[in-house]
Every structure is written in structure tokens, then in C-alpha cells.
Amino acid sequence: MHACLLIPEIVKLIFTNILIYGTSGSLVNFGDHYFQQVARRSLAALSRVCRSFKDIALDALWVKLDNLEPLFACLPRDLWSMTGNRKLLIQRPVTAADWLVFEQYASRVRILGNTDSDLFGGIDAEFVYAMLGFCSQSLLVPNLRILYCKGCPHVLHSCIRYLLGPNLIYLLLVPPTEGFWSNVMPSVLSGLSRHSSQLEVVEFVGPHAMCPRASELALCGLTHLRKATLVLPSCGDLSWLSRLVSLQELRITFAGILPPLRSQFRTSYLDKLVVCSFNLTSSGNEVAGWVVPCRQLQLVPAFPESAVAVECALRMLGNRLLFDVLEHILLDVVLEPADHIDNAFTLQTFTPLMRFSGLKEVDLSAFCMSLLDDDALGSIVKSWPRLECLYLGTKCSWRTPPKITFRGLLSLLSACPNLRNLGLVFDATKVYSPTAEKLERGVCNTNITRFHVGFSPIEQPLRVAVSLSAVLPYLGEFSVESLLSRGPDRVAREAKWIEVLEHISHILTKKQESNTAGLETRVVTRRSARKVTRRE
């Protein structure tokens, strides 16, 4: 054996990478059952081939399980049987020797469950309760770090308690039915601060709302909690959120359309806040008593509203969620906005956001920007000199053509020199070469390599390429609107933008060749001058 394989750290790294890269050296697709089985068989073989490999290979083999079924299937074969529908039934009483076998493998599991299957698999409830009688530490999987639970039979809800250990740092629950949040599960979760005090991330996701009181009991004692995802009724009292003093990221979905109860949620700072609700107006009402400064804010209503309603909602959020620390803002909608002129943003719609000069990212790709002209865009972006990412109206196709032209694009690049990601719908049928004055003022962005042009109309790809190559010389990709909301001429427009890319590549190649030739000419001229000097 090579001396390197006698070092446990090297062997551990190799065996861990088998799960990630497989045995062929290429990145494994974890959704592919075949690749998972090949990696597991390889680790099982390695655990048997050498004594020094055994424990390290077994740790890598058992580090992640989709459900508890493989652990129960490792017990002595006379203890259980499998029915025709792959259900594991207990055949005799569990002994201490059986528990030792179970514990040998269960202690190696660090990640359990996924969002696609039952946590207990096909294990019969009687079999589970029989094994719980031998839990020496009141835990089935004592060293668990990450737990995903899509759901389990109601009769096994109380058994979740035996998976909540002191090493757990991540918990994700996806209730399959509204009955998941009956009295048993909230009672189990109310002990999280006692059983899993190191939890850093808790996510309760899905369409079914959890009682605010149950959420409060589950989360308020977790002193290390950094991230929480909650689905709560819009009419619940959420003032208890102020007690989550270590919280850095909060994603909250308000379920229902009942009038909200005014909650006094105050915190000094959040790194990220995501609010999902019925519409933006209801978001403003639901956070009426909040004072939550945040660096990143995402507002995701289910239903769109008119531009005037959006403006009013943004004004409502002032001094509630919108503060000077804001750097990133995203507004999106679950349902595609109606193609109506009332929904198109104007300069007035942007005014509640224009006072935040520290904004670095603005994503309004889901909304129509066809009423903005070059002057309006220039006024808006001058308010955001630190902007690094901007997406305006690129997600959908609209009947109203854009008013922004190449001149507006130049104003944007001039006002925001740090821009790295750009999505902008503009009228590419009206292009012209930037003036020498513009180029002298540094209107040339070398950071942007991908340009999301949405449904931008285009007629002459070569002219567009000449103009864009002067101000965006490193463009390597264009993308148009989503396939789900494509315009009638999407295929033709996409072909023309691909042609623009080809022209830009050709233009840059000619420039490089010209620069190389010019450099060679200067070198030859200098050498000739030196020779003349020497002769003299």
C-alpha cells in the first residue's frame, strides 16, 4: 500500500469525494439513482477490503440517508420481514444485541431525509416503537446534523423527537397536509431549545400555515438561530419575532387574506428579509407595526397590481422595511402581470426607492418598463451610483414597445460604473455610435459579460454590434425573455441577438489584430531609428 494511504485524512478525503465525483472522476448527479448506487457499492467494497479503510469508508457510506429504512434493514434478518409492497414488519422482540448493531451504523449518519420521500420509508410503526425502547440516549440517530422531513404517518409524529439531537444545526419540515400541524407535531417542536439548542437554520415551508403560538414555542429559545423560514396566517400576532435576537435571515409567507393583526416586530438589523403575500398592498398592511432595517429585501406577492398601487405600497414600507442600510431589493410576482398599460412603471413609481443611494442590486424584471424613456432612466440611475446589478422588465414580453434607446443605455453605463450584471429592455432599432465625448468620459464597461435584453426589438444586428462593442467590449452572451412568457417573434429576435454576438466577436478580433500589427510597426520603427542613430 502506498504510504499516502496510511494517512487517515487523505483516505477520508478520497472516500468523501467518491460520493461527490463518483468513481469516474466526473461530478455525480445526486438525483440519478444509478450513480448513487455505484458510489455506495464502491464504499461498501472499500470498507471490506482493508481494516484501516473500514471505519472511514463506513462513515462516508452512511453520512447521508434518504430515510431510515437502510438502518432498519441492517438489523439481523430474523428480526424483520418485508411484505410484497416493501413494508418492513417486526418478527420478534428487539434485544440489546440488535440495538448494538443498529447503533454501530446510526451513529455515523449526519444527514437524514429529503423533500421527496417519507422519513420512515416503509418501516412499520410497531417496528419503530420497538427500536425506540433501546435508545440509550433517547435518540435514534445521535450525531445527526441535518434533518429533512417531508412528512411521516401521523402515528409516528411523536417519533420525530428521537431525531432531534444536540448536534442538529439544520431542520427542514415540509408538511404534506394541513393535519401535519395538529397538536402532536407542535408539541414535539416546542422542545427544540432543550433538545437541539445548536440549531442555526429552521425552515417550515409549504402551503400549510403553522400556528404562530406553535412557531413561537419552537423558535424563541434557540439562541444560535440565524435563518428562519415560516408560513404563518396573516391575522396572527408576530411580535414574538423580536425575541429572535441572533436572527440574520427571515423568509415569511403570509397565508390567507384575512385582515392582518398589527404586530410590533422590531429588530436592529437583518441581513435578508423575504416577504411573500397576497399582493404588495397586503404586504404593506401586514408589516404596519414593523421596524426591520435589512440589507437585502425581497417582496414576492402572489398577484400583481397596478403601477400606482405598487408605488403606494412602497411608500407604506418606508421606515418599516426600507432604510438607508438597504443594498439589494427584488420585487417579483408569482402570477404573470396582465399586459395592461396601468401596470407599466413610470418615473413616479421609482420615487420611493430613489432616496436609497447605497443600492447595489435592483431586480424589477417581472414588471413592464415600456413607459420609461431615456431621461427617466437617467434620473433613476443617477440616484444609485453604487449599482452593481440591475434588471428592468426583462422577464416577460409586453405589447407596448420600449421607449428607452441606446442613449438611455449610455446614461446608465455612465452613471453606474460598477455595474456587473445587466438586464434592460431597450429599442435596439434606434442605435448610433457613441460620440468621442462619451468615450473620453469613460463610458466603457468591461465588467459586463452577459446582457439580458428581454423582448428588446432589433432590426440591424451589425449596427447594434458596432455600437455595443464600443461600450460593452467583453459581452459574451445575450438572453431574451422567458420561454413561458415569450413574445410572438421571440425566435427571430433571439437569432438576431445571436448574430449581434457573432459580429461583436469578429469586431474584437479585428481590433486585436490591428493592435498587434500597430505594435509590430512601432517596434520596427524604433529598431530602424536606433540603427540610423548608430550610423550617425
Coordinates of C-alpha atoms in Angstrom, one line a residue:
M1 CA 0.0 0.0 0.0
H2 CA 1.2 3.5 -0.9
A3 CA 2.4 5.5 2.2
C4 CA -0.1 8.2 1.4
L5 CA -3.0 5.8 2.1
L6 CA -1.7 5.3 5.6
I7 CA -2.7 8.9 6.4
P8 CA -6.4 8.9 7.6
E9 CA -7.0 12.5 6.5
I10 CA -6.0 11.7 2.9
V11 CA -8.1 8.5 2.9
K12 CA -11.1 10.4 4.3
L13 CA -10.8 13.0 1.5
I14 CA -10.7 10.3 -1.2
F15 CA -13.7 8.4 0.2
T16 CA -15.7 11.5 0.7
N17 CA -15.1 12.6 -2.9
I18 CA -16.4 9.2 -4.2
L19 CA -19.9 10.4 -3.2
I20 CA -19.4 13.7 -5.0
Y21 CA -17.4 12.7 -8.1
G22 CA -18.1 9.0 -8.3
T23 CA -15.5 6.5 -9.4
S24 CA -15.1 8.1 -12.9
G25 CA -13.9 11.4 -11.7
S26 CA -16.8 13.5 -13.0
L27 CA -19.3 15.3 -10.9
V28 CA -22.1 13.0 -9.8
N29 CA -25.7 13.9 -10.4
F30 CA -27.2 13.2 -7.0
G31 CA -30.7 13.0 -8.5
D32 CA -29.5 10.0 -10.5
H33 CA -30.2 6.8 -8.6
Y34 CA -27.7 4.8 -10.7
F35 CA -24.7 7.0 -9.8
Q36 CA -25.7 6.9 -6.1
Q37 CA -25.8 3.1 -6.1
V38 CA -22.4 2.9 -7.8
A39 CA -20.8 5.2 -5.3
R40 CA -22.4 3.3 -2.3
R41 CA -21.3 -0.1 -3.7
S42 CA -17.7 1.3 -4.1
L43 CA -17.6 2.5 -0.5
A44 CA -19.1 -0.8 0.8
A45 CA -16.3 -2.7 -1.1
L46 CA -13.6 -0.4 0.4
S47 CA -14.9 -1.0 3.9
R48 CA -14.3 -4.7 3.4
V49 CA -11.0 -4.7 1.5
C50 CA -8.7 -3.3 4.3
R51 CA -9.1 -2.9 8.0
S52 CA -7.6 0.6 8.0
F53 CA -10.2 1.6 5.5
K54 CA -13.2 0.1 7.3
D55 CA -14.3 2.9 9.6
I56 CA -13.5 5.7 7.2
A57 CA -15.4 4.0 4.4
L58 CA -18.4 3.3 6.6
D59 CA -18.5 6.9 7.8
A60 CA -18.6 8.1 4.1
L61 CA -21.2 5.4 3.2
W62 CA -23.6 6.2 6.0
V63 CA -23.1 10.0 6.1
K64 CA -26.4 10.7 4.2
L65 CA -29.6 8.7 4.1
D66 CA -32.9 9.5 2.3
N67 CA -34.9 7.7 5.0
L68 CA -34.4 5.4 8.0
E69 CA -35.1 2.2 6.0
P70 CA -31.5 1.2 5.3
L71 CA -30.7 1.4 9.1
F72 CA -33.5 -1.0 10.0
A73 CA -32.7 -3.3 7.1
C74 CA -29.2 -3.8 8.6
L75 CA -30.6 -5.5 11.6
P76 CA -30.5 -9.3 11.9
R77 CA -32.6 -10.9 9.1
D78 CA -34.6 -12.9 11.6
L79 CA -35.8 -9.7 13.3
W80 CA -37.9 -8.5 10.4
S81 CA -39.5 -9.4 7.1
M82 CA -40.5 -7.4 4.0
T83 CA -44.0 -7.6 2.5
G84 CA -44.8 -7.6 -1.2
N85 CA -45.3 -3.8 -1.0
R86 CA -41.9 -3.4 0.6
K87 CA -43.1 -2.7 4.1
L88 CA -40.7 -3.8 7.0
L89 CA -42.5 -5.7 9.7
I90 CA -41.1 -6.8 13.0
Q91 CA -41.0 -10.6 13.6
R92 CA -39.7 -11.0 17.2
P93 CA -38.8 -8.8 20.2
V94 CA -35.8 -6.5 19.9
T95 CA -32.8 -7.4 22.0
A96 CA -29.8 -5.5 23.3
A97 CA -27.6 -7.2 20.6
D98 CA -29.9 -5.9 17.9
W99 CA -29.6 -2.4 19.3
L100 CA -25.8 -2.6 19.2
V101 CA -25.9 -3.4 15.5
F102 CA -28.3 -0.5 14.8
E103 CA -26.2 1.9 16.9
Q104 CA -23.0 0.9 15.0
Y105 CA -24.4 2.4 11.8
A106 CA -26.8 5.0 13.2
S107 CA -24.0 6.9 14.9
R108 CA -22.4 7.6 11.5
V109 CA -25.4 9.3 9.9
R110 CA -25.1 13.1 9.6
I111 CA -27.8 14.0 7.0
L112 CA -31.2 12.3 7.0
G113 CA -34.2 12.7 4.7
N114 CA -35.1 14.6 1.6
T115 CA -38.0 16.6 0.3
D116 CA -39.4 13.8 -1.9
S117 CA -40.0 10.8 0.4
D118 CA -41.4 9.7 3.8
L119 CA -38.8 10.0 6.6
F120 CA -39.5 6.5 7.9
G121 CA -39.9 4.9 4.4
G122 CA -41.7 1.6 4.5
I123 CA -41.0 0.8 8.2
D124 CA -44.0 -0.4 10.2
A125 CA -44.9 1.8 13.2
E126 CA -44.6 -1.2 15.6
F127 CA -41.0 -1.8 14.4
V128 CA -40.1 1.8 15.0
Y129 CA -41.6 1.9 18.6
A130 CA -39.8 -1.4 19.4
M131 CA -36.4 0.1 18.5
L132 CA -37.2 3.2 20.5
G133 CA -37.3 1.1 23.6
F134 CA -33.5 0.6 23.3
C135 CA -32.4 4.3 22.6
S136 CA -29.7 4.7 25.3
Q137 CA -29.6 8.5 24.8
S138 CA -33.3 8.9 23.7
L139 CA -32.1 9.3 20.2
L140 CA -32.3 7.1 17.1
V141 CA -29.6 8.9 15.2
P142 CA -27.4 10.6 17.9
N143 CA -25.0 12.6 15.7
L144 CA -27.5 14.0 13.2
R145 CA -26.6 17.4 11.8
I146 CA -29.2 18.0 9.1
L147 CA -32.8 16.7 9.1
Y148 CA -35.2 17.0 6.1
C149 CA -38.7 15.9 6.8
K150 CA -41.4 16.0 4.1
G151 CA -43.7 14.1 6.4
C152 CA -44.5 10.8 8.1
P153 CA -47.5 8.8 9.1
H154 CA -49.5 10.6 11.9
V155 CA -48.9 7.7 14.2
L156 CA -45.1 8.4 14.0
H157 CA -45.2 12.1 14.6
S158 CA -44.1 11.8 18.2
C159 CA -41.1 9.7 17.0
I160 CA -39.6 12.9 15.4
R161 CA -38.5 13.8 18.9
Y162 CA -36.0 10.9 18.8
L163 CA -34.2 12.6 15.8
L164 CA -33.8 16.0 17.5
G165 CA -30.3 15.7 19.0
P166 CA -27.8 18.2 20.4
N167 CA -25.7 18.3 17.2
L168 CA -28.6 19.3 14.9
I169 CA -27.9 22.6 13.1
Y170 CA -30.4 22.4 10.2
L171 CA -34.1 21.4 10.3
L172 CA -36.5 21.5 7.3
L173 CA -40.1 20.5 7.6
V174 CA -42.4 20.3 4.6
P175 CA -45.9 19.4 5.8
P176 CA -47.7 17.3 3.1
T177 CA -51.2 18.0 4.6
E178 CA -52.7 20.6 7.0
G179 CA -53.1 17.8 9.6
F180 CA -49.3 17.8 9.9
W181 CA -49.6 20.8 12.3
S182 CA -52.0 19.1 14.6
N183 CA -51.3 19.1 18.4
V184 CA -48.7 16.3 18.3
M185 CA -46.1 17.9 16.0
P186 CA -46.2 21.4 17.6
S187 CA -45.8 19.7 21.0
V188 CA -42.7 17.9 19.7
L189 CA -41.2 21.1 18.2
S190 CA -41.8 23.1 21.4
G191 CA -38.8 21.2 22.9
L192 CA -36.4 22.3 20.2
S193 CA -34.5 24.7 22.5
R194 CA -33.9 21.8 25.0
H195 CA -33.1 19.0 22.6
S196 CA -31.4 20.9 19.7
S197 CA -30.1 24.1 21.2
Q198 CA -27.4 24.5 18.5
L199 CA -29.9 24.9 15.6
E200 CA -28.9 27.6 13.2
V201 CA -31.4 27.1 10.4
V202 CA -35.1 26.2 10.8
E203 CA -37.4 26.1 7.8
F204 CA -41.1 25.3 8.0
V205 CA -42.2 25.5 4.3
G206 CA -45.2 24.5 2.2
P207 CA -48.7 25.8 1.6
H208 CA -50.0 25.0 5.1
A209 CA -49.7 27.6 7.8
M210 CA -48.4 26.9 11.2
C211 CA -50.0 28.4 14.3
P212 CA -48.0 31.5 15.4
R213 CA -48.1 30.3 19.0
A214 CA -46.5 26.9 18.0
S215 CA -43.8 28.8 16.0
E216 CA -43.1 30.9 19.0
L217 CA -42.7 27.9 21.3
A218 CA -40.5 26.2 18.8
L219 CA -38.1 29.0 17.9
C220 CA -37.8 31.5 20.8
G221 CA -35.4 29.6 22.9
L222 CA -32.9 29.0 20.0
T223 CA -30.0 31.4 20.8
H224 CA -28.0 30.3 17.7
L225 CA -30.8 30.6 15.2
R226 CA -29.5 32.6 12.1
K227 CA -32.2 31.7 9.5
A228 CA -35.9 31.0 9.7
T229 CA -38.5 30.2 7.1
L230 CA -42.1 30.4 8.2
V231 CA -45.6 30.1 6.8
L232 CA -48.0 31.9 9.1
P233 CA -51.6 33.2 9.0
S234 CA -51.9 36.8 8.0
C235 CA -54.0 37.5 11.1
G236 CA -51.6 36.2 13.7
D237 CA -49.6 38.1 16.3
L238 CA -45.9 38.1 15.3
S239 CA -44.4 40.4 18.0
W240 CA -42.6 37.3 19.3
L241 CA -40.2 37.6 16.3
S242 CA -38.4 40.4 18.1
R243 CA -37.1 37.8 20.6
L244 CA -35.1 36.0 17.9
V245 CA -32.0 38.1 18.7
S246 CA -29.5 36.2 16.7
L247 CA -31.6 36.1 13.5
Q248 CA -29.9 37.2 10.3
E249 CA -32.3 36.0 7.6
L250 CA -36.1 35.7 7.7
R251 CA -38.4 34.4 5.0
I252 CA -42.0 34.7 5.9
T253 CA -45.1 33.7 3.9
F254 CA -48.4 35.2 4.9
A255 CA -51.2 32.7 4.2
G256 CA -54.8 33.8 3.8
I257 CA -56.4 37.1 3.0
L258 CA -57.9 38.0 6.4
P259 CA -57.2 41.5 7.7
P260 CA -53.8 41.4 9.5
L261 CA -53.3 41.9 13.2
R262 CA -50.9 44.8 13.9
S263 CA -47.7 43.2 15.3
Q264 CA -44.8 45.2 16.8
F265 CA -41.8 43.4 15.3
R266 CA -38.7 45.4 15.8
T267 CA -35.1 44.4 15.3
S268 CA -31.8 46.3 14.9
Y269 CA -30.8 44.7 11.6
L270 CA -31.4 41.7 9.3
D271 CA -29.1 40.6 6.5
K272 CA -32.0 39.4 4.4
L273 CA -35.8 39.6 4.6
V274 CA -38.2 37.8 2.2
V275 CA -41.9 38.6 2.4
C276 CA -44.4 36.6 0.4
S277 CA -48.1 37.7 0.5
F278 CA -51.3 38.1 -1.5
N279 CA -50.2 41.3 -3.1
L280 CA -47.9 44.3 -2.3
T281 CA -50.6 46.3 -0.7
S282 CA -51.3 43.4 1.8
S283 CA -47.6 43.2 2.4
G284 CA -47.6 46.9 3.5
N285 CA -50.6 46.3 5.8
E286 CA -49.1 43.1 7.3
V287 CA -45.9 44.9 8.3
A288 CA -47.6 48.0 9.6
G289 CA -46.1 47.7 13.1
W290 CA -42.6 46.5 11.9
V291 CA -39.3 48.3 12.2
V292 CA -36.9 46.0 10.4
P293 CA -33.9 47.5 8.7
C294 CA -32.4 45.0 6.3
R295 CA -29.6 44.8 3.7
Q296 CA -31.5 42.6 1.3
L297 CA -35.2 42.8 0.8
Q298 CA -37.4 40.6 -1.4
L299 CA -41.1 41.2 -1.9
V300 CA -42.9 38.3 -3.6
P301 CA -46.7 38.9 -3.9
A302 CA -48.9 36.2 -5.5
F303 CA -51.0 38.6 -7.5
P304 CA -49.8 41.7 -9.5
E305 CA -51.2 45.2 -9.1
S306 CA -51.2 48.5 -11.0
A307 CA -48.0 50.7 -11.0
V308 CA -49.9 53.2 -8.9
A309 CA -50.7 50.6 -6.2
V310 CA -47.0 49.4 -6.3
E311 CA -45.9 53.0 -5.7
C312 CA -48.3 53.3 -2.7
A313 CA -47.2 50.0 -1.3
L314 CA -43.5 51.0 -1.5
R315 CA -44.3 54.3 0.3
M316 CA -46.1 52.3 3.0
L317 CA -42.9 50.2 3.5
G318 CA -40.8 53.4 4.2
N319 CA -39.5 53.3 7.8
R320 CA -40.9 49.8 8.2
L321 CA -38.7 47.8 5.9
L322 CA -37.0 50.4 3.7
F323 CA -34.0 52.1 5.5
D324 CA -30.7 53.5 4.5
V325 CA -28.9 50.2 5.0
L326 CA -30.8 48.7 2.0
E327 CA -28.4 47.4 -0.7
H328 CA -30.4 44.8 -2.5
I329 CA -34.1 44.9 -3.5
L330 CA -36.1 42.4 -5.5
L331 CA -39.8 42.7 -6.5
D332 CA -41.4 39.7 -8.1
V333 CA -44.8 38.2 -8.7
V334 CA -45.9 34.6 -8.7
L335 CA -48.5 35.1 -11.4
E336 CA -47.5 36.9 -14.6
P337 CA -48.8 40.5 -14.6
A338 CA -51.5 41.4 -17.0
D339 CA -50.3 43.1 -20.2
H340 CA -52.1 46.4 -19.4
I341 CA -50.7 49.9 -19.6
D342 CA -51.8 50.6 -16.0
N343 CA -49.2 48.0 -14.8
A344 CA -46.3 49.8 -16.6
F345 CA -43.9 51.5 -14.3
T346 CA -43.2 55.2 -14.7
L347 CA -40.6 57.6 -13.1
Q348 CA -43.2 58.2 -10.3
T349 CA -43.2 54.5 -9.4
F350 CA -39.5 54.6 -8.7
T351 CA -39.5 57.7 -6.4
P352 CA -39.9 55.7 -3.1
L353 CA -36.7 53.9 -4.0
M354 CA -34.6 56.7 -5.4
R355 CA -33.6 58.0 -1.9
F356 CA -31.5 54.9 -1.3
S357 CA -28.2 55.9 -2.8
G358 CA -26.5 52.8 -1.3
L359 CA -28.4 50.3 -3.5
K360 CA -26.2 47.8 -5.2
E361 CA -28.8 45.5 -6.7
V362 CA -32.3 46.2 -8.1
D363 CA -34.3 43.5 -9.7
L364 CA -37.6 44.5 -11.2
S365 CA -37.5 42.1 -14.1
A366 CA -41.1 41.0 -13.7
F367 CA -42.7 44.4 -14.4
C368 CA -43.3 46.4 -17.5
M369 CA -40.9 49.3 -18.1
S370 CA -42.2 50.3 -21.5
L371 CA -43.3 53.8 -20.4
L372 CA -39.8 54.8 -19.2
D373 CA -37.8 56.9 -21.6
D374 CA -34.1 57.8 -21.7
D375 CA -34.5 60.8 -19.5
A376 CA -36.5 58.9 -16.8
L377 CA -33.9 56.1 -16.8
G378 CA -31.1 58.6 -16.4
S379 CA -32.8 60.3 -13.5
I380 CA -33.4 56.9 -11.8
V381 CA -29.9 55.5 -12.1
K382 CA -28.2 58.8 -11.0
S383 CA -29.7 58.1 -7.6
W384 CA -27.9 54.7 -7.4
P385 CA -24.2 55.4 -8.2
R386 CA -23.1 52.2 -6.4
L387 CA -25.3 49.9 -8.5
E388 CA -23.7 46.6 -9.5
C389 CA -26.8 44.6 -10.7
L390 CA -29.9 46.0 -12.5
Y391 CA -32.8 44.1 -14.1
L392 CA -35.7 46.0 -15.5
G393 CA -38.6 44.4 -17.4
T394 CA -36.8 41.5 -18.9
K395 CA -38.8 38.6 -17.6
C396 CA -41.9 39.0 -19.8
S397 CA -43.0 40.3 -23.2
W398 CA -45.3 43.3 -23.5
R399 CA -47.4 44.7 -26.3
T400 CA -46.2 48.2 -25.6
P401 CA -42.8 48.7 -27.2
P402 CA -39.9 50.1 -25.0
K403 CA -39.1 53.9 -25.2
I404 CA -35.6 53.5 -23.8
T405 CA -33.0 53.7 -26.6
F406 CA -29.2 53.3 -26.9
R407 CA -28.9 56.8 -25.4
G408 CA -30.5 55.6 -22.2
L409 CA -28.1 52.6 -22.1
L410 CA -25.2 55.0 -22.3
S411 CA -26.6 57.2 -19.5
L412 CA -26.9 54.0 -17.4
L413 CA -23.3 52.9 -18.0
S414 CA -22.1 56.4 -17.3
A415 CA -23.9 56.8 -14.0
C416 CA -23.2 53.3 -12.7
P417 CA -19.5 52.4 -13.4
N418 CA -19.6 49.4 -11.1
L419 CA -22.3 47.6 -13.0
R420 CA -21.6 43.9 -13.4
N421 CA -25.0 42.3 -14.2
L422 CA -27.4 44.0 -16.6
G423 CA -30.9 43.3 -17.8
L424 CA -32.6 46.1 -19.7
V425 CA -35.3 46.2 -22.4
F426 CA -34.5 48.9 -25.0
D427 CA -35.3 49.8 -28.5
A428 CA -32.4 48.4 -30.5
T429 CA -33.9 49.5 -33.8
K430 CA -32.6 53.0 -33.0
V431 CA -28.8 52.8 -32.4
Y432 CA -25.9 55.1 -33.1
S433 CA -22.2 55.1 -32.4
P434 CA -21.3 56.7 -29.1
T435 CA -19.6 60.1 -29.6
A436 CA -15.9 60.7 -28.9
E437 CA -17.0 62.8 -25.9
K438 CA -18.9 59.8 -24.4
L439 CA -15.9 57.5 -24.8
E440 CA -13.5 60.1 -23.4
R441 CA -15.7 60.2 -20.2
G442 CA -15.1 56.5 -19.8
V443 CA -18.4 55.1 -21.0
C444 CA -17.0 51.7 -21.5
N445 CA -17.9 48.9 -19.1
T446 CA -15.5 45.9 -19.1
N447 CA -17.3 44.1 -16.2
I448 CA -20.5 43.0 -18.0
T449 CA -20.2 39.8 -20.0
R450 CA -23.9 38.8 -20.1
F451 CA -26.7 41.1 -21.2
H452 CA -30.4 40.2 -20.6
V453 CA -32.2 42.1 -23.3
G454 CA -35.7 40.7 -22.7
F455 CA -38.1 41.5 -25.6
S456 CA -35.9 44.3 -27.0
P457 CA -36.8 44.8 -30.7
I458 CA -33.9 44.7 -33.2
E459 CA -33.6 45.1 -37.0
Q460 CA -29.9 45.6 -37.9
P461 CA -27.6 43.3 -35.9
L462 CA -24.4 44.7 -37.4
R463 CA -25.2 48.3 -36.4
V464 CA -26.2 47.1 -32.9
A465 CA -22.9 45.1 -32.6
V466 CA -20.8 48.1 -33.7
S467 CA -22.4 50.4 -31.1
L468 CA -22.4 47.8 -28.2
S469 CA -18.8 46.7 -28.8
A470 CA -17.7 50.2 -28.2
V471 CA -19.2 50.4 -24.7
L472 CA -19.5 46.7 -23.7
P473 CA -16.4 45.1 -25.3
Y474 CA -16.5 41.9 -23.2
L475 CA -20.1 40.8 -24.0
G476 CA -20.2 37.1 -24.4
E477 CA -23.9 36.3 -24.1
F478 CA -27.4 37.7 -24.8
S479 CA -30.6 36.3 -23.4
V480 CA -34.2 37.2 -24.2
E481 CA -37.4 36.8 -22.3
S482 CA -38.5 33.6 -20.6
L483 CA -40.0 30.8 -22.8
L484 CA -43.1 30.8 -20.5
S485 CA -43.9 34.4 -21.5
R486 CA -42.3 34.7 -24.9
G487 CA -43.5 37.2 -27.4
P488 CA -44.7 36.2 -30.9
D489 CA -41.4 36.9 -32.6
R490 CA -39.1 35.5 -29.9
V491 CA -37.3 33.0 -32.1
A492 CA -36.5 35.6 -34.8
R493 CA -35.3 38.2 -32.2
E494 CA -33.2 35.6 -30.4
A495 CA -31.5 34.7 -33.8
K496 CA -30.7 38.4 -34.4
W497 CA -29.1 38.8 -31.0
I498 CA -27.0 35.7 -31.6
E499 CA -25.9 37.4 -34.8
V500 CA -25.0 40.5 -32.8
L501 CA -22.8 38.4 -30.6
E502 CA -21.0 36.9 -33.7
H503 CA -20.4 40.4 -35.1
I504 CA -19.0 41.6 -31.7
S505 CA -16.6 38.7 -31.6
H506 CA -15.5 39.5 -35.2
I507 CA -15.1 43.2 -34.4
L508 CA -13.0 42.5 -31.3
T509 CA -10.8 40.0 -33.3
K510 CA -10.1 42.6 -35.9
K511 CA -9.3 45.2 -33.2
Q512 CA -6.8 42.8 -31.6
E513 CA -5.2 42.1 -35.0
S514 CA -5.0 45.8 -35.7
N515 CA -3.4 46.5 -32.3
T516 CA -0.9 43.7 -32.8
A517 CA 0.0 45.0 -36.2
G518 CA 0.4 48.5 -34.9
L519 CA 2.6 47.3 -32.1
E520 CA 4.8 45.4 -34.5
T521 CA 5.0 48.5 -36.7
R522 CA 6.1 50.7 -33.7
V523 CA 8.8 48.1 -32.8
V524 CA 10.2 48.0 -36.3
T525 CA 10.2 51.8 -36.4
R526 CA 12.1 52.0 -33.2
R527 CA 14.7 49.5 -34.3
S528 CA 15.2 51.4 -37.6
A529 CA 15.6 54.6 -35.7
R530 CA 18.3 53.0 -33.4
K531 CA 20.2 51.8 -36.5
V532 CA 20.2 55.2 -38.0
T533 CA 21.4 56.7 -34.8
R534 CA 24.2 54.3 -34.6
R535 CA 25.4 55.0 -38.1
E536 CA 25.4 58.7 -37.4

